[in-house]
């Protein structure tokens, strides 16, 4: 064993760790938050983030410095999620977008007239209602909303993450927000914050 | 309404249209049509509801510590 090599390796590892701590560790909450919203289980989210960070450190020497570390970590998390954590049985019931569109068209005609009156309808809902509504969206739609509206990724970064064209991201976001709006509107109706005159279909 | 135009409104709300001329053009079209105005309202509303009211959970300290100690052992 060559002591010089050992010192050199130890120095490199320390440097790598310091860089990792500076570049990757600050994004841990964002990854945990995303993992929690995708798995719905704190234990699964913790395991997923842990595996992601261990993999990321193993391959950190391959990470191109100066590029988007957060996006790189999210890609590792996605692959880990797809391989190990995605449980089809947990997928919410499929949402029929035509139903949502019909509902949306129905409320639109009345809401246009009272837009300002109903603008703050959702402020009466609990934050938990909003999280629950989001959790009920199909995975593809939930993913783009979290990445765009919660994590602030742009379309190109989201497209890279979900592995589809930018146009598909735009389309999914458009639909996802309408689906979420319809769900929140349902909650608001159930709780009496809006009149129940607007029915689906 | 043409779906492309509706989806373009989503892109406008997200600041994803880089052509300044198109942004002005689109804003004029939206301002002159209540239905399109409603589309923009919904997209912006849900975007702000999500960004402001969805809980941002912190990684439990025990997990942060566990990850750091495991990385040190690698």
Short mmCIF file of C-alpha atoms in Angstrom, two decimals:
data_model
loop_
_atom_site.label_atom_id
_atom_site.label_comp_id
_atom_site.label_asym_id
_atom_site.label_seq_id
_atom_site.Cartn_x
_atom_site.Cartn_y
_atom_site.Cartn_z
CA UNK A 1 0.00 0.00 0.00
CA UNK A 2 1.41 3.38 -0.92
CA UNK A 3 0.84 5.96 1.86
CA UNK A 4 1.09 8.81 -0.64
CA UNK A 5 -1.76 7.35 -2.71
CA UNK A 6 -3.86 6.89 0.42
CA UNK A 7 -3.35 10.51 1.46
CA UNK A 8 -4.18 11.59 -2.08
CA UNK A 9 -7.38 9.50 -2.17
CA UNK A 10 -8.45 10.70 1.25
CA UNK A 11 -7.91 14.28 0.15
CA UNK A 12 -9.98 13.73 -3.00
CA UNK A 13 -12.79 12.10 -1.06
CA UNK A 14 -12.87 14.97 1.41
CA UNK A 15 -12.94 17.47 -1.42
CA UNK A 16 -15.68 15.52 -3.18
CA UNK A 17 -17.72 15.37 0.00
CA UNK A 18 -17.30 19.11 0.58
CA UNK A 19 -18.47 19.80 -2.97
CA UNK A 20 -21.38 17.39 -2.56
CA UNK A 21 -22.41 19.06 0.67
CA UNK A 22 -22.34 22.45 -1.04
CA UNK A 23 -24.02 21.43 -4.34
CA UNK A 24 -26.38 18.57 -3.53
CA UNK A 25 -27.35 18.62 0.14
CA UNK A 26 -29.21 21.99 -0.03
CA UNK A 27 -31.75 20.36 -2.39
CA UNK A 28 -32.68 17.59 0.03
CA UNK A 29 -35.91 19.20 1.25
CA UNK A 30 -37.11 19.71 -2.33
CA UNK A 31 -36.45 16.04 -3.09
CA UNK A 32 -38.09 14.87 0.13
CA UNK A 33 -41.10 17.06 -0.55
CA UNK A 34 -41.45 15.66 -4.07
CA UNK A 35 -40.91 12.08 -2.87
CA UNK A 36 -43.57 12.51 -0.20
CA UNK A 37 -46.09 13.83 -2.69
CA UNK A 38 -45.35 11.00 -5.12
CA UNK A 39 -45.32 8.09 -2.63
CA UNK A 40 -47.80 9.45 -0.09
CA UNK A 41 -45.82 7.75 2.68
CA UNK A 42 -43.19 9.46 4.89
CA UNK A 43 -41.21 6.22 5.30
CA UNK A 44 -41.13 5.56 1.55
CA UNK A 45 -40.20 9.19 0.90
CA UNK A 46 -37.33 8.97 3.41
CA UNK A 47 -36.04 5.73 1.87
CA UNK A 48 -36.34 7.16 -1.63
CA UNK A 49 -34.39 10.31 -0.74
CA UNK A 50 -31.77 8.26 1.08
CA UNK A 51 -31.24 5.96 -1.92
CA UNK A 52 -31.16 8.95 -4.25
CA UNK A 53 -28.43 10.68 -2.25
CA UNK A 54 -26.33 7.55 -1.90
CA UNK A 55 -26.51 6.96 -5.67
CA UNK A 56 -25.82 10.64 -6.33
CA UNK A 57 -22.69 10.60 -4.20
CA UNK A 58 -21.43 7.43 -5.88
CA UNK A 59 -21.73 9.10 -9.27
CA UNK A 60 -20.92 12.64 -8.18
CA UNK A 61 -17.61 12.60 -10.02
CA UNK A 62 -19.69 12.19 -13.22
CA UNK A 63 -21.84 15.23 -12.44
CA UNK A 64 -20.94 18.03 -14.80
CA UNK A 65 -19.98 20.98 -12.60
CA UNK A 66 -21.85 24.18 -13.31
CA UNK A 67 -24.96 22.39 -14.61
CA UNK A 68 -28.24 22.14 -12.71
CA UNK A 69 -27.57 19.90 -9.72
CA UNK A 70 -31.19 20.01 -8.53
CA UNK A 71 -32.41 18.71 -11.91
CA UNK A 72 -29.69 16.02 -11.86
CA UNK A 73 -30.79 14.85 -8.40
CA UNK A 74 -34.43 14.82 -9.46
CA UNK A 75 -33.53 12.58 -12.42
CA UNK A 76 -31.82 10.10 -10.10
CA UNK A 77 -34.82 10.20 -7.79
CA UNK A 78 -37.19 9.61 -10.68
CA UNK A 79 -35.29 6.53 -11.86
CA UNK A 80 -35.18 5.14 -8.33
CA UNK A 81 -38.88 5.85 -7.92
CA UNK A 82 -39.79 4.14 -11.19
CA UNK A 83 -37.67 1.10 -10.45
CA UNK A 84 -38.44 0.56 -6.80
CA UNK A 85 -41.30 2.59 -5.44
CA UNK A 86 -44.01 3.11 -7.98
CA UNK A 87 -46.94 1.05 -6.90
CA UNK A 88 -49.60 0.79 -9.58
CA UNK A 89 -52.19 -0.12 -6.97
CA UNK A 90 -51.74 3.29 -5.40
CA UNK A 91 -52.48 5.07 -8.65
CA UNK A 92 -55.64 7.12 -8.09
CA UNK A 93 -58.70 6.32 -10.13
CA UNK A 94 -58.21 7.45 -13.69
CA UNK A 95 -59.71 10.85 -14.29
CA UNK A 96 -61.74 11.15 -17.43
CA UNK A 97 -60.55 14.43 -18.89
CA UNK A 98 -63.75 14.77 -20.93
CA UNK A 99 -65.70 14.80 -17.67
CA UNK A 100 -63.42 17.49 -16.33
CA UNK A 101 -63.77 19.50 -19.52
CA UNK A 102 -67.58 19.25 -19.41
CA UNK A 103 -67.61 20.30 -15.80
CA UNK A 104 -65.22 23.11 -16.55
CA UNK A 105 -67.31 24.39 -19.45
CA UNK A 106 -70.36 24.28 -17.19
CA UNK A 107 -68.86 26.34 -14.39
CA UNK A 108 -67.09 28.64 -16.79
CA UNK A 109 -70.24 30.25 -18.12
CA UNK A 110 -71.43 31.19 -14.63
CA UNK A 111 -68.02 32.00 -13.21
CA UNK A 112 -67.11 34.43 -15.95
CA UNK A 113 -69.90 36.66 -14.68
CA UNK A 114 -68.88 36.38 -11.05
CA UNK A 115 -65.15 35.90 -11.44
CA UNK A 116 -64.20 38.39 -8.75
CA UNK A 117 -66.80 37.13 -6.31
CA UNK A 118 -65.50 33.58 -6.62
CA UNK A 119 -61.86 34.40 -7.08
CA UNK A 120 -61.11 33.74 -3.42
CA UNK A 121 -63.30 30.68 -3.09
CA UNK A 122 -60.26 28.50 -2.54
CA UNK A 123 -59.00 30.68 0.29
CA UNK A 124 -61.69 29.08 2.46
CA UNK A 125 -60.34 25.61 1.79
CA UNK A 126 -57.77 24.11 4.13
CA UNK A 127 -54.24 23.59 2.85
CA UNK A 128 -54.83 19.88 3.49
CA UNK A 129 -57.76 19.96 1.04
CA UNK A 130 -55.41 21.27 -1.62
CA UNK A 131 -52.83 18.56 -0.89
CA UNK A 132 -55.54 15.88 -0.96
CA UNK A 133 -56.90 17.14 -4.28
CA UNK A 134 -53.41 17.12 -5.78
CA UNK A 135 -52.79 13.59 -4.50
CA UNK A 136 -55.87 12.43 -6.37
CA UNK A 137 -54.57 13.52 -9.76
CA UNK A 138 -53.03 10.82 -11.97
CA UNK A 139 -49.28 10.61 -11.53
CA UNK A 140 -48.34 12.24 -14.87
CA UNK A 141 -50.43 15.28 -14.09
CA UNK A 142 -49.45 15.51 -10.43
CA UNK A 143 -45.79 15.37 -11.41
CA UNK A 144 -45.89 18.37 -13.75
CA UNK A 145 -47.78 20.51 -11.24
CA UNK A 146 -45.31 19.76 -8.45
CA UNK A 147 -42.30 20.36 -10.67
CA UNK A 148 -43.66 23.56 -12.18
CA UNK A 149 -45.71 25.24 -9.49
CA UNK A 150 -43.99 24.00 -6.36
CA UNK A 151 -40.40 23.48 -7.41
CA UNK A 152 -40.18 26.15 -10.10
CA UNK A 153 -38.70 24.03 -12.89
CA UNK A 154 -39.12 25.42 -16.41
CA UNK A 155 -40.73 23.44 -19.24
CA UNK A 156 -37.42 22.26 -20.64
CA UNK A 157 -36.29 20.92 -17.27
CA UNK A 158 -39.63 19.21 -16.72
CA UNK A 159 -39.50 17.71 -20.23
CA UNK A 160 -36.08 16.33 -19.43
CA UNK A 161 -37.38 14.91 -16.16
CA UNK A 162 -40.52 13.25 -17.53
CA UNK A 163 -38.77 12.32 -20.77
CA UNK A 164 -41.25 13.84 -23.21
CA UNK A 165 -41.38 16.85 -25.56
CA UNK A 166 -41.85 20.38 -24.18
CA UNK A 167 -45.24 20.54 -25.97
CA UNK A 168 -46.46 17.57 -23.93
CA UNK A 169 -45.40 19.29 -20.71
CA UNK A 170 -47.38 22.38 -21.69
CA UNK A 171 -50.41 20.28 -22.56
CA UNK A 172 -50.22 18.24 -19.35
CA UNK A 173 -49.87 21.34 -17.20
CA UNK A 174 -52.84 22.93 -18.93
CA UNK A 175 -55.00 19.88 -18.25
CA UNK A 176 -53.60 19.21 -14.78
CA UNK A 177 -54.51 22.69 -13.56
CA UNK A 178 -58.03 22.32 -14.92
CA UNK A 179 -58.41 18.95 -13.22
CA UNK A 180 -57.20 20.41 -9.94
CA UNK A 181 -59.50 23.39 -10.33
CA UNK A 182 -62.46 21.02 -10.86
CA UNK A 183 -61.51 19.00 -7.77
CA UNK A 184 -61.09 22.08 -5.59
CA UNK A 185 -64.38 23.40 -6.87
CA UNK A 186 -66.01 20.11 -5.79
CA UNK A 187 -64.55 20.51 -2.30
CA UNK A 188 -65.69 24.13 -2.13
CA UNK A 189 -69.19 23.02 -3.13
CA UNK A 190 -69.24 20.21 -0.56
CA UNK A 191 -68.24 22.68 2.14
CA UNK A 192 -70.81 25.21 1.02
CA UNK A 193 -68.34 27.89 -0.11
CA UNK A 194 -69.98 27.97 -3.55
CA UNK A 195 -73.54 27.16 -4.49
CA UNK A 196 -74.12 23.60 -5.68
CA UNK A 197 -75.78 24.67 -8.88
CA UNK A 198 -72.93 23.55 -11.10
CA UNK A 199 -72.90 19.86 -11.60
CA UNK A 200 -70.51 17.61 -13.42
CA UNK A 201 -71.66 16.51 -16.84
CA UNK B 1 -61.70 27.26 -28.79
CA UNK B 2 -58.58 25.90 -30.37
CA UNK B 3 -56.62 23.79 -27.90
CA UNK B 4 -53.30 25.21 -29.11
CA UNK B 5 -54.40 28.70 -28.16
CA UNK B 6 -55.59 27.48 -24.75
CA UNK B 7 -52.29 25.75 -24.10
CA UNK B 8 -50.45 28.84 -25.23
CA UNK B 9 -52.24 30.69 -22.43
CA UNK B 10 -50.75 28.19 -20.00
CA UNK B 11 -47.30 28.89 -21.44
CA UNK B 12 -47.95 32.63 -21.11
CA UNK B 13 -48.88 32.25 -17.45
CA UNK B 14 -45.69 30.25 -16.90
CA UNK B 15 -43.51 32.86 -18.63
CA UNK B 16 -42.53 30.33 -21.26
CA UNK B 17 -43.16 32.47 -24.33
CA UNK B 18 -39.92 34.17 -25.29
CA UNK B 19 -41.25 36.06 -28.32
CA UNK B 20 -42.17 39.48 -26.86
CA UNK B 21 -44.34 40.30 -29.86
CA UNK B 22 -46.38 37.13 -29.37
CA UNK B 23 -46.79 37.89 -25.65
CA UNK B 24 -48.38 41.27 -26.48
CA UNK B 25 -50.48 39.74 -29.26
CA UNK B 26 -51.71 36.98 -26.99
CA UNK B 27 -52.48 39.38 -24.14
CA UNK B 28 -54.59 41.49 -26.52
CA UNK B 29 -56.49 38.41 -27.73
CA UNK B 30 -57.14 37.29 -24.14
CA UNK B 31 -58.23 40.74 -23.00
CA UNK B 32 -60.83 40.91 -25.75
CA UNK B 33 -62.42 37.53 -24.98
CA UNK B 34 -64.07 36.61 -21.67
CA UNK B 35 -63.67 32.88 -22.25
CA UNK B 36 -59.96 33.25 -22.81
CA UNK B 37 -59.77 35.58 -19.83
CA UNK B 38 -61.29 32.84 -17.73
CA UNK B 39 -58.72 30.35 -19.04
CA UNK B 40 -55.91 32.66 -17.96
CA UNK B 41 -57.59 33.24 -14.60
CA UNK B 42 -57.84 29.50 -13.87
CA UNK B 43 -54.27 28.77 -14.90
CA UNK B 44 -52.87 31.62 -12.79
CA UNK B 45 -55.14 30.84 -9.86
CA UNK B 46 -54.15 27.19 -9.61
CA UNK B 47 -50.49 28.06 -10.14
CA UNK B 48 -50.57 30.51 -7.22
CA UNK B 49 -52.66 28.22 -5.00
CA UNK B 50 -50.12 25.45 -5.52
CA UNK B 51 -47.05 27.58 -5.04
CA UNK B 52 -48.38 29.32 -1.93
CA UNK B 53 -50.47 26.72 -0.17
CA UNK B 54 -49.08 23.27 -0.85
CA UNK B 55 -47.10 22.21 2.18
CA UNK B 56 -43.33 22.20 1.75
CA UNK B 57 -42.19 19.41 4.00
CA UNK B 58 -38.72 19.44 5.53
CA UNK B 59 -36.62 16.30 5.52
CA UNK B 60 -36.67 14.84 9.04
CA UNK B 61 -33.38 15.62 10.82
CA UNK B 62 -32.84 11.91 11.53
CA UNK B 63 -32.93 11.19 7.77
CA UNK B 64 -30.54 14.04 6.97
CA UNK B 65 -28.09 12.74 9.57
CA UNK B 66 -28.50 9.15 8.40
CA UNK B 67 -27.80 10.13 4.77
CA UNK B 68 -24.73 12.16 5.71
CA UNK B 69 -23.27 9.40 7.86
CA UNK B 70 -23.85 6.77 5.16
CA UNK B 71 -22.19 8.97 2.55
CA UNK B 72 -19.15 9.34 4.81
CA UNK B 73 -18.89 5.56 4.98
CA UNK B 74 -18.92 5.11 1.19
#
